[in-house]
Short mmCIF file of C-alpha atoms in Angstrom, two decimals:
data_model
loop_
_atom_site.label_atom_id
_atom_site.label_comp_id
_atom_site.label_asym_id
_atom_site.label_seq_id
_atom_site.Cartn_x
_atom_site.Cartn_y
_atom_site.Cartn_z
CA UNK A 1 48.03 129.71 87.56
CA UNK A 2 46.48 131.06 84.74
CA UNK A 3 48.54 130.57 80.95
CA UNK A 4 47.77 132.69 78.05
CA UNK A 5 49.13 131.36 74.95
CA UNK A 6 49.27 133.35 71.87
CA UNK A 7 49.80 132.25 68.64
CA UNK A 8 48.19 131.87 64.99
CA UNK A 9 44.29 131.38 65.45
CA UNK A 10 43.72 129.56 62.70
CA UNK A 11 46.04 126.82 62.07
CA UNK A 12 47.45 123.83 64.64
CA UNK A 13 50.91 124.73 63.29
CA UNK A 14 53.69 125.26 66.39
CA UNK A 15 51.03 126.07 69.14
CA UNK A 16 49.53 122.84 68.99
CA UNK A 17 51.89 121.28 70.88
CA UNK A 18 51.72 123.71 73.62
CA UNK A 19 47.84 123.39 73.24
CA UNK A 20 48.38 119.52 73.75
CA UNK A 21 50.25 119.48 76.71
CA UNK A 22 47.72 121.98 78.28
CA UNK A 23 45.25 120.25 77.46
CA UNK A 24 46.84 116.98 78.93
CA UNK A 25 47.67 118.87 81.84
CA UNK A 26 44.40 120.29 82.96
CA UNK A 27 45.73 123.84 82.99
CA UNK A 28 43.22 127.36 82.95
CA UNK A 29 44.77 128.86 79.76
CA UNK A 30 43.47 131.32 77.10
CA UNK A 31 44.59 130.92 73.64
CA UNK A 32 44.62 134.64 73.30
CA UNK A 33 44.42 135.30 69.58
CA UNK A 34 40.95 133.66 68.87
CA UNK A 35 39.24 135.83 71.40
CA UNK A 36 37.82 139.23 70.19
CA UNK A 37 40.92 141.60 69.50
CA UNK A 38 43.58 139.09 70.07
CA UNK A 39 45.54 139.57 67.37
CA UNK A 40 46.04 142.80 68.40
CA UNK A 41 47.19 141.72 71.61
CA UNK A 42 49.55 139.09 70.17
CA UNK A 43 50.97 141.83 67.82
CA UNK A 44 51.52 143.88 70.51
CA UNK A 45 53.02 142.22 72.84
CA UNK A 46 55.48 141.03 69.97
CA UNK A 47 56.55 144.42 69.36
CA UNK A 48 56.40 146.16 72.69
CA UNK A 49 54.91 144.94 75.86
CA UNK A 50 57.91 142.17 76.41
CA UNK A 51 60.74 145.03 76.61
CA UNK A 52 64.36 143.51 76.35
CA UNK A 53 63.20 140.63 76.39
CA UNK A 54 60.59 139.74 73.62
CA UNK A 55 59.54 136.57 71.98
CA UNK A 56 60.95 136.37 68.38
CA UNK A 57 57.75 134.90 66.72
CA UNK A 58 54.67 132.87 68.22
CA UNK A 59 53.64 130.61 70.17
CA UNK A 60 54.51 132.37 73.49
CA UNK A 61 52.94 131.98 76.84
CA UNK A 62 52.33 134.05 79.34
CA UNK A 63 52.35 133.71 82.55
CA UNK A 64 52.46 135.63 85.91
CA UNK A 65 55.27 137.82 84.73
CA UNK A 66 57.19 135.33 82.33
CA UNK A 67 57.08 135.77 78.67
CA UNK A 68 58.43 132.29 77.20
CA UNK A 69 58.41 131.81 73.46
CA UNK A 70 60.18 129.13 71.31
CA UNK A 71 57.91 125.61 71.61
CA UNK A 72 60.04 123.55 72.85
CA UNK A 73 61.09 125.92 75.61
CA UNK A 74 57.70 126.60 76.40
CA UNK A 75 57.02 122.96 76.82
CA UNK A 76 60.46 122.85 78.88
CA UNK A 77 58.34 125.15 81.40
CA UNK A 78 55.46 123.94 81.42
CA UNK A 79 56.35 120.51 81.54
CA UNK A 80 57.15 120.18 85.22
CA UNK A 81 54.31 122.62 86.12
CA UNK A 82 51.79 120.30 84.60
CA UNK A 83 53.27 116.87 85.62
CA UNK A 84 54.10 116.66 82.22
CA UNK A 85 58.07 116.08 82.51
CA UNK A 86 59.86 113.15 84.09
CA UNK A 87 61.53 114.12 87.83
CA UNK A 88 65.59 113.48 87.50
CA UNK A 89 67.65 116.11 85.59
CA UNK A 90 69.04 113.66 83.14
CA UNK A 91 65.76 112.52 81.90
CA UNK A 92 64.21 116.13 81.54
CA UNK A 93 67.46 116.82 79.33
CA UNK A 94 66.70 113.84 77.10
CA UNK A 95 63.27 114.66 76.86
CA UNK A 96 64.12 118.41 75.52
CA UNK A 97 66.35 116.75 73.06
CA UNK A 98 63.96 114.66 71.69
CA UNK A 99 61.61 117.44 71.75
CA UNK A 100 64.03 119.49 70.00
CA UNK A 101 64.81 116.88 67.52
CA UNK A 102 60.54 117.37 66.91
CA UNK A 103 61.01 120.85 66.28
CA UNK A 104 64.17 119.88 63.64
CA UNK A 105 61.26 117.71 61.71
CA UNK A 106 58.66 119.89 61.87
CA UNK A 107 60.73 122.98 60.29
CA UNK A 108 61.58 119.81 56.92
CA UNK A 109 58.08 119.32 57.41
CA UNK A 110 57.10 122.98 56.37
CA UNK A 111 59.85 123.60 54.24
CA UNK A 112 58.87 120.85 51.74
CA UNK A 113 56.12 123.14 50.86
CA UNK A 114 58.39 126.64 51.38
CA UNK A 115 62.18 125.16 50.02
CA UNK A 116 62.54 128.45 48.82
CA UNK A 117 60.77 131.60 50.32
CA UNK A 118 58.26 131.63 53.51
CA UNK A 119 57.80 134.67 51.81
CA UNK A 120 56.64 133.38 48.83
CA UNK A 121 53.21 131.80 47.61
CA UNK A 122 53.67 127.67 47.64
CA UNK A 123 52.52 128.29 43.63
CA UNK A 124 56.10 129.91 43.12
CA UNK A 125 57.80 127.34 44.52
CA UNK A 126 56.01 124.18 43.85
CA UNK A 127 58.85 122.20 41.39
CA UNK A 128 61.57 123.32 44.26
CA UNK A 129 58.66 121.45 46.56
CA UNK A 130 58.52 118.63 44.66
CA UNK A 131 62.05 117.92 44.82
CA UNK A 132 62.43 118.76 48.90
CA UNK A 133 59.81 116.53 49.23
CA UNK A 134 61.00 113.86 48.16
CA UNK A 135 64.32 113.73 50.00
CA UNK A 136 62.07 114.45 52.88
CA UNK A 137 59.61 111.20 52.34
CA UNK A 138 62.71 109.11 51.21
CA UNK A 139 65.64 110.15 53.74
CA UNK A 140 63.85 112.20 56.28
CA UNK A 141 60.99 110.88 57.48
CA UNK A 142 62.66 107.74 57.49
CA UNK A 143 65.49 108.76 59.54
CA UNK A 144 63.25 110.94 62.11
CA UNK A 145 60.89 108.28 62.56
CA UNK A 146 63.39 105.33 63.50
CA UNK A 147 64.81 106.84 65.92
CA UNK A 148 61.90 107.83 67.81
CA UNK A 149 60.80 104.32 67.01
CA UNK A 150 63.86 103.28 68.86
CA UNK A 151 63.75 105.57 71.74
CA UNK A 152 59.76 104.22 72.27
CA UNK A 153 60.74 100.87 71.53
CA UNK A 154 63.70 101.21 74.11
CA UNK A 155 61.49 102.37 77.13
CA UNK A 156 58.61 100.58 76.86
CA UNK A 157 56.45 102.58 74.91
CA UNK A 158 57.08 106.08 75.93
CA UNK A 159 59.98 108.55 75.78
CA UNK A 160 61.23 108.58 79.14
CA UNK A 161 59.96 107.74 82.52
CA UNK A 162 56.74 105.34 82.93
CA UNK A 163 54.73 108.20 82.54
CA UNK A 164 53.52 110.49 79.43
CA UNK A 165 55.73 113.21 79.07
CA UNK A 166 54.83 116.35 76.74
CA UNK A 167 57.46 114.86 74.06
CA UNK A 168 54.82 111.39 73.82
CA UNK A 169 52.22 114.12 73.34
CA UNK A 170 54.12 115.90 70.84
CA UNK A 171 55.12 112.66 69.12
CA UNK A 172 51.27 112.09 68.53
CA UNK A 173 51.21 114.61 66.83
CA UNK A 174 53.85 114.60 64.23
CA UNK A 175 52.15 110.89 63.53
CA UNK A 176 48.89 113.45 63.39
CA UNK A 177 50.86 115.87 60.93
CA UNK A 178 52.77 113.46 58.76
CA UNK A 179 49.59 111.03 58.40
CA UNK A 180 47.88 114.48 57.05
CA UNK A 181 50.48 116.12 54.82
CA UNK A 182 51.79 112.29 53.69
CA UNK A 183 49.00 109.74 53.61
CA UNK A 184 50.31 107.42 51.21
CA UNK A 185 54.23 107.58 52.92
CA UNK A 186 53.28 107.44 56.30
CA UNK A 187 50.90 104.29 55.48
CA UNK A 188 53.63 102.42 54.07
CA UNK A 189 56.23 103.71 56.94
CA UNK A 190 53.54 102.91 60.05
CA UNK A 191 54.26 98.90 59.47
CA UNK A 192 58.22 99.32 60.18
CA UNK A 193 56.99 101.63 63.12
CA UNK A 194 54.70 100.05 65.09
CA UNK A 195 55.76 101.35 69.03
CA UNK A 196 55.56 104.66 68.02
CA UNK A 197 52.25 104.26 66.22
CA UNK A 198 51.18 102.26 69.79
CA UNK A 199 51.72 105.66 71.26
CA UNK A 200 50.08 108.00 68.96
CA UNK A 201 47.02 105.66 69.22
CA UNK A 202 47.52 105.96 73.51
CA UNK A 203 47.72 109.22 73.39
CA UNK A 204 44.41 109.93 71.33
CA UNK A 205 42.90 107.98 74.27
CA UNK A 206 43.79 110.09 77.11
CA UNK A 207 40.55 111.35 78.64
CA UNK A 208 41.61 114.45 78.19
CA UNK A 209 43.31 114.60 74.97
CA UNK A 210 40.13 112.58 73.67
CA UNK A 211 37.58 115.40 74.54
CA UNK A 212 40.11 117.56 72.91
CA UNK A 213 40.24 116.43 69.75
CA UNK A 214 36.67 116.30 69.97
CA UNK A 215 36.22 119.79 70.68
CA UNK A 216 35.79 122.52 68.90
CA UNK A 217 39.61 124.09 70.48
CA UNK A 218 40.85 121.78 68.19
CA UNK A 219 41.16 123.31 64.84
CA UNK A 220 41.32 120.75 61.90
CA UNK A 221 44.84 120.92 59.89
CA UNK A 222 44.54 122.82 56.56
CA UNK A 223 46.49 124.44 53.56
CA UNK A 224 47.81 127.51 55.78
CA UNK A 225 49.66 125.10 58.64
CA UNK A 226 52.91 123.50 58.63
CA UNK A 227 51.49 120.01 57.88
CA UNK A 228 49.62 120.61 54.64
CA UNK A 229 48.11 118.12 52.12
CA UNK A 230 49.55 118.46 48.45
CA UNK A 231 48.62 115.37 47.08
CA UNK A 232 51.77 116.16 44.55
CA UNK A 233 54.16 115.93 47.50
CA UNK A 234 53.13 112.86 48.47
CA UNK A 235 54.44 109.45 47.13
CA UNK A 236 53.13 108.06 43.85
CA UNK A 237 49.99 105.60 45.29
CA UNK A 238 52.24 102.04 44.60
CA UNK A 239 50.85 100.34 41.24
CA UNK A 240 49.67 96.57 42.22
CA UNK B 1 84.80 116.69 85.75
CA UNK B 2 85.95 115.70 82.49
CA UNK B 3 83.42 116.56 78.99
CA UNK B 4 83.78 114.28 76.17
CA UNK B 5 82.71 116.55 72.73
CA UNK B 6 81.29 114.22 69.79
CA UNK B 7 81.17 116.17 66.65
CA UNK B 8 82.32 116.11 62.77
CA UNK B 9 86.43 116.82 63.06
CA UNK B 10 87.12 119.11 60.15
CA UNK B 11 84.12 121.92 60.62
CA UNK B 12 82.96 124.15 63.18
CA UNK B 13 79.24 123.95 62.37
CA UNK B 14 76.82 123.09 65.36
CA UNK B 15 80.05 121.88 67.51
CA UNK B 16 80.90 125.20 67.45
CA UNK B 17 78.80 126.75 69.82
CA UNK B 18 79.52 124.44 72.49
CA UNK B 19 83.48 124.57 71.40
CA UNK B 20 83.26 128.47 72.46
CA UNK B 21 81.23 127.66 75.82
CA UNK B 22 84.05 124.87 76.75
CA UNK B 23 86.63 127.32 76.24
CA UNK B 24 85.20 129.91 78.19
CA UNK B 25 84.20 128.00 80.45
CA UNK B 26 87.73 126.95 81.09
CA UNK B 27 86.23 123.40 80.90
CA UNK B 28 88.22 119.91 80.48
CA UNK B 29 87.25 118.66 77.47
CA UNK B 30 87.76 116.68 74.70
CA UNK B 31 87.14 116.72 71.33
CA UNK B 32 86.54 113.16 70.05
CA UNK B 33 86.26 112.77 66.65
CA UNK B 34 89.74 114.85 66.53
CA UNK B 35 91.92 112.75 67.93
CA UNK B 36 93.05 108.84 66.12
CA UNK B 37 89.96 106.84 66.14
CA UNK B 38 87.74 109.41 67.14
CA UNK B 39 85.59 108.95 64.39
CA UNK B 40 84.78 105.69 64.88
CA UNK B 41 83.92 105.87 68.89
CA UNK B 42 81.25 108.47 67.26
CA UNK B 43 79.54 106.40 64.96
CA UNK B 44 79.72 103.79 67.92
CA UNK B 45 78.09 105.78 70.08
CA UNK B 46 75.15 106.89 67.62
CA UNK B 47 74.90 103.21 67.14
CA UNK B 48 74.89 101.25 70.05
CA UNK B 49 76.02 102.83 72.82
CA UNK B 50 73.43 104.74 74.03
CA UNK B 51 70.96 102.61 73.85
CA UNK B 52 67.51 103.74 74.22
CA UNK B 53 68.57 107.36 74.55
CA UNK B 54 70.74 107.81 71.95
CA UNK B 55 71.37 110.94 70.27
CA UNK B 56 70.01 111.81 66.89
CA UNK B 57 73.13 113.48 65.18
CA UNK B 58 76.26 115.37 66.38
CA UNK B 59 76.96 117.51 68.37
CA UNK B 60 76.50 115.57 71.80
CA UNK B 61 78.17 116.39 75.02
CA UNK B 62 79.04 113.29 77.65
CA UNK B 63 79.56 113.97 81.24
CA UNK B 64 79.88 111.42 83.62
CA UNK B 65 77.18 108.75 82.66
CA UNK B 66 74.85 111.00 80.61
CA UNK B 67 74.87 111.64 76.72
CA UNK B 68 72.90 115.23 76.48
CA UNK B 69 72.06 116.40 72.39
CA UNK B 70 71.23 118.69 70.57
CA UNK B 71 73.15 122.05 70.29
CA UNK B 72 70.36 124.33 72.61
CA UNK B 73 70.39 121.34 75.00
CA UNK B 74 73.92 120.95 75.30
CA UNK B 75 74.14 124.66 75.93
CA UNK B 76 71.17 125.00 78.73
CA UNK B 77 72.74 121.72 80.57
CA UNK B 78 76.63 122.84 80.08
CA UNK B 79 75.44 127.17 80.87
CA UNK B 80 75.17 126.37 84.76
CA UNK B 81 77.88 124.19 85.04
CA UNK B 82 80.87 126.52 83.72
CA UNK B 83 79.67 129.73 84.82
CA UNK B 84 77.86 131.21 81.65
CA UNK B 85 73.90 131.22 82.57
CA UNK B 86 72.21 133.67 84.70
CA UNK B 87 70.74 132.56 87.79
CA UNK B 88 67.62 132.68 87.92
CA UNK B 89 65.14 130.50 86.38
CA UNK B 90 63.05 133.55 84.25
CA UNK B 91 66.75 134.41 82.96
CA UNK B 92 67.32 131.43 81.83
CA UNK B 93 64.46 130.22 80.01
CA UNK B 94 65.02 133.86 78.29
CA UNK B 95 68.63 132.35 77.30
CA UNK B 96 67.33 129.08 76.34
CA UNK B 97 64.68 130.75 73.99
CA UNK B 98 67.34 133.26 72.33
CA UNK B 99 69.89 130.16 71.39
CA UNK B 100 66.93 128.70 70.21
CA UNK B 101 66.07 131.12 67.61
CA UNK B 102 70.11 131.34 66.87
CA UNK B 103 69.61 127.58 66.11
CA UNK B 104 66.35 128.60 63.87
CA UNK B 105 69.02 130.99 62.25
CA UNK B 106 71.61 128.36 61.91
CA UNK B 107 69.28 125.75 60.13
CA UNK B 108 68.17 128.43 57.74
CA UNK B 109 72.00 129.72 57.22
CA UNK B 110 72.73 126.20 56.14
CA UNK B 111 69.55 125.28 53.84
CA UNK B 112 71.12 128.81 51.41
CA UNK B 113 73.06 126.76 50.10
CA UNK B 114 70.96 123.03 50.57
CA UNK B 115 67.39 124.44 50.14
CA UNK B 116 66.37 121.30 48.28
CA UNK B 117 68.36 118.36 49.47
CA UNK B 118 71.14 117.55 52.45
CA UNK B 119 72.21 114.66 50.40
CA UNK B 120 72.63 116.69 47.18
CA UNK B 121 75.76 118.19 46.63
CA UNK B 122 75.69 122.38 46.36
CA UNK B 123 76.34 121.88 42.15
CA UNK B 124 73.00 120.30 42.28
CA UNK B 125 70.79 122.98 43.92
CA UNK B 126 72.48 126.40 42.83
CA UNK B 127 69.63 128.01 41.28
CA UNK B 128 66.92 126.89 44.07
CA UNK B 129 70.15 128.32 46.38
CA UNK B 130 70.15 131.19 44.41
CA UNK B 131 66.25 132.55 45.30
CA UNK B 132 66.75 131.12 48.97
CA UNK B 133 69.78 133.08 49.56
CA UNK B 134 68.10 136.27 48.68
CA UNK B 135 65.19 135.60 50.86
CA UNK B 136 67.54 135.29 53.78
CA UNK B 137 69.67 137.82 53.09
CA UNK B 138 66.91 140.37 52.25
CA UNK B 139 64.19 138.94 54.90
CA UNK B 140 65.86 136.65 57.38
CA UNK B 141 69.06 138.29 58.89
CA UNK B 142 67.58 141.72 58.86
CA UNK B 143 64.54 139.89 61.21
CA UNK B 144 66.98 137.83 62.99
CA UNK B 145 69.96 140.26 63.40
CA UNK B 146 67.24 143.08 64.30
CA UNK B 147 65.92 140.96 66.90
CA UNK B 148 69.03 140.17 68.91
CA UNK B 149 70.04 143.77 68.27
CA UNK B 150 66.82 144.85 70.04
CA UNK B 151 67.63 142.10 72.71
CA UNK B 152 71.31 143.62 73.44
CA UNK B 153 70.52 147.61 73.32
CA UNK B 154 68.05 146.71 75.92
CA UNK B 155 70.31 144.50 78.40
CA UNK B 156 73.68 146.85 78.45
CA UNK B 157 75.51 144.59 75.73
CA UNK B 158 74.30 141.12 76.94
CA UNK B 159 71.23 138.66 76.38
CA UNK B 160 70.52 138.87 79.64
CA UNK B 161 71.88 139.28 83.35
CA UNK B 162 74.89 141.52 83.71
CA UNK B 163 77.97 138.95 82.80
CA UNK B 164 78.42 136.61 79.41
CA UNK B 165 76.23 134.06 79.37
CA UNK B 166 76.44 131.09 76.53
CA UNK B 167 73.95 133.29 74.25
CA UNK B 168 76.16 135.68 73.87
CA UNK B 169 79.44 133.51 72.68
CA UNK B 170 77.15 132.01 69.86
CA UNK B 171 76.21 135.43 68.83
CA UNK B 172 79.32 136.05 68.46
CA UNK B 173 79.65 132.89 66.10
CA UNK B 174 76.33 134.20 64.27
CA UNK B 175 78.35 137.48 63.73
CA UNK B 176 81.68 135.69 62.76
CA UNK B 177 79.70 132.79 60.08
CA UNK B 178 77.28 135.42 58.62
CA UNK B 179 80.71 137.95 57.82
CA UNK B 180 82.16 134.54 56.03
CA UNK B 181 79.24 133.35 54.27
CA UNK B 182 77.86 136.72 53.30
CA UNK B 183 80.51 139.65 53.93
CA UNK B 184 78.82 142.40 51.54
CA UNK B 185 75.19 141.72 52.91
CA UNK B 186 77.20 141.83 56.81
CA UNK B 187 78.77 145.14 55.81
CA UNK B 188 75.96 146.66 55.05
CA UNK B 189 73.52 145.01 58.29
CA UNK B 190 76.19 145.59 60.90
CA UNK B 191 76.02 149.82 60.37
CA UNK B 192 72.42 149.38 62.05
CA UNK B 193 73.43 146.61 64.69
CA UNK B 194 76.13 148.12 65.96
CA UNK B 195 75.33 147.04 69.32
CA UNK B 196 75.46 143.39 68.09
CA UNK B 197 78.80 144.02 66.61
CA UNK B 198 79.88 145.49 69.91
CA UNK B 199 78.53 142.27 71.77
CA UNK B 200 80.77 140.05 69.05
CA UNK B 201 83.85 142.32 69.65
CA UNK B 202 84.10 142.40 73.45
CA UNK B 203 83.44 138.49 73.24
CA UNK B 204 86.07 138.18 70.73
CA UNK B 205 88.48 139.86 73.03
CA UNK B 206 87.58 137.40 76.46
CA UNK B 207 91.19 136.64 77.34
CA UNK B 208 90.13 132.75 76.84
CA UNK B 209 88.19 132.91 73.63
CA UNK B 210 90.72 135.54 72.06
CA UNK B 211 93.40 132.15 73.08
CA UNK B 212 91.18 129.99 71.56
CA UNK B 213 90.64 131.41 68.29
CA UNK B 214 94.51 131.90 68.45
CA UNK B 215 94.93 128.14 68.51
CA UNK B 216 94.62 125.05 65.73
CA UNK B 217 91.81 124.07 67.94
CA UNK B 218 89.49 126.57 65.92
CA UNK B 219 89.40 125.43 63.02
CA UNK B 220 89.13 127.61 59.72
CA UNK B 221 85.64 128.58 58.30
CA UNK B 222 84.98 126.07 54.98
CA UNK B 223 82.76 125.13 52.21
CA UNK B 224 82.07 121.93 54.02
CA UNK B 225 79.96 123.34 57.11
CA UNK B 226 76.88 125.53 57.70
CA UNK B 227 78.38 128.78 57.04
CA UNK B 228 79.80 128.88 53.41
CA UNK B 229 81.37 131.42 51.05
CA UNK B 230 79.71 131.21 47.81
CA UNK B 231 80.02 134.29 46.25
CA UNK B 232 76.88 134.05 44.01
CA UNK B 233 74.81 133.37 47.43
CA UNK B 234 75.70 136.95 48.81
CA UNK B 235 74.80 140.48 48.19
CA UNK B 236 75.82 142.13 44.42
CA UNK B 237 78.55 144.59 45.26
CA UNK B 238 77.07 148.27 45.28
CA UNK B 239 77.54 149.76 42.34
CA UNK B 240 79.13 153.89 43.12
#
């Protein structure tokens, strides 16, 4: 089966957790808009090659004749194709609800840069930012990462299963994101965390995920992603 | 089989959407934190009961020995089990990725009037909710509402599939909270998404739903949950 996923071609943003569990899961996939004319392709299959039944805004993924979009739904496909996803019903719920609770924290995650407007520049908005983000770095983060600290903790060292599902991928990466956007937090929040940070570090050594990261498919985070590095945003570096 | 419904007792919020798809459904169910102690059993069940798969904030759904969360989740797991999900598995993943942007929807709905902090009270925030509400009521629902719109003219009235499916009861609630919160910016959208409205009305007339919202289980619309009336959040009245 071949997958074409299309979305942004120049930021990690959403699509990189599709790209991860791809990746992971040895699939033939094309990440459509960083070929030659792919934006055009992406555009126009967003405003008419999907019919009744088109994706509201990337990532999406093609495949055979299926048009999924929405990431976590996506990964609620693919998972099972890819081995990706654990095999009882009840487990493949609980991963899409943790996976959906990812999705939750990564729409804080952009909006303490954008509390106001996505429409706006971040320069318009930056004292509204200041204040979001620090609810985010002092309730937030906090909250989101004990519980998946608890869930990891709770099933010896994944999310479900024995096995890594696409939420332990995905969970990488939010330690990826936050340790970006939030150096100084996240290095004061990784001691009271230490299963989850167990699996981010597991993950990054997955053959595959490894020569990933490596790789030139893997575009480095910057200031037009959802995880971006304000240094204002960030906690005040602790006076010793 | 018997559903046990954990969510906040005095608003309709999240809860809602799985309140409608019990009702139609013609489900047994109960709604927990309503009845004497209720509360309580909730916070227990955040807490301890779940143990390593617990849920990360209401609404959750129990059925037999699982907990499922998360609203979307809820709905995909609940969808085949009362009759209100298409059958086959394209179909479906179509639903699942339409509540999903409803839920995007929902989250931004909610962060009009909180764009800077959940734990801040409204007084707190009014001017930041002030520039957010315009952006969603000038950028966001015309996307949004324009996208389901597009979604319904080009199914025969539905989401998808020829009969009601979950999607379309919690479009119905999208139609019903956006008319509370923002009833001069909904009078003016719903002349162009008049397919939408027609979607909402036939819903509104099911023979169980038009019971239910009949009933004291609905409960009123208030400035506690997601959807809020704050005049100086909607649309200046057009001036003749």
């Amino acid at each position: 089966m071949r997958y074409e996923l299309y979305y942004w071609p120049t930021i990690q943003g959403r699509g990189e957790f599709v790209r991860l569990a791809l990746e992971q899961g040895g699939a033939d996939y094309l990440d459509v808009a960083r070929t030659s004319r792919g934006m055009a392709a992406m555009n126009r299959m967003l405003r008419e090659a999907t019919g009744s039944r088109p994706p509201f805004a990337p990532p999406f993924l093609k495949f055979g004749k299926v048009v999924v979009s929405q990431t976590a739904n996506i990964l609620l496909s693919l998972g099972p194709r890819l081995g990706l996803a654990p095999k009882d019903a009840a487990s493949r719920h609980f991963v899409n609800g943790v996976q959906l609770t990812i999705a939750d924290l990564v729409a804080e995650a952009h909006d303490t840069h954008h509390p106001v407007a996505v429409s706006l520049y971040y320069a318009r908005q930056k004292k509204e930012a200041k204040r979001r983000a620090k609810e985010f770095r002092e309730q937030r983060m906090p909250k989101y990462l004990g519980y998946f600290e608890r869930i990891v903790a709770g099933n010896k060292g994944v999310v479900a299963g024995r096995a890594i599902s696409y939420a332990d991928l995905s969970l990488f990466q939010v330690v990826e994101g936050l340790r970006y956007a939030f150096p100084r937090t996240m290095k004061a929040l990784e001691r009271s965390h230490r299963r989850l940070v167990a699996l981010h570090d597991r993950v990054a050594e997955l053959p595959r995920i490894a020569a990933y990261l490596a790789s030139e498919r893997r575009l480095p985070f910057n200031e037009d992603g959802i995880f971006r590095r304000y240094p204002e945003l960030d906690a005040e570096a602790r006076r010793s």
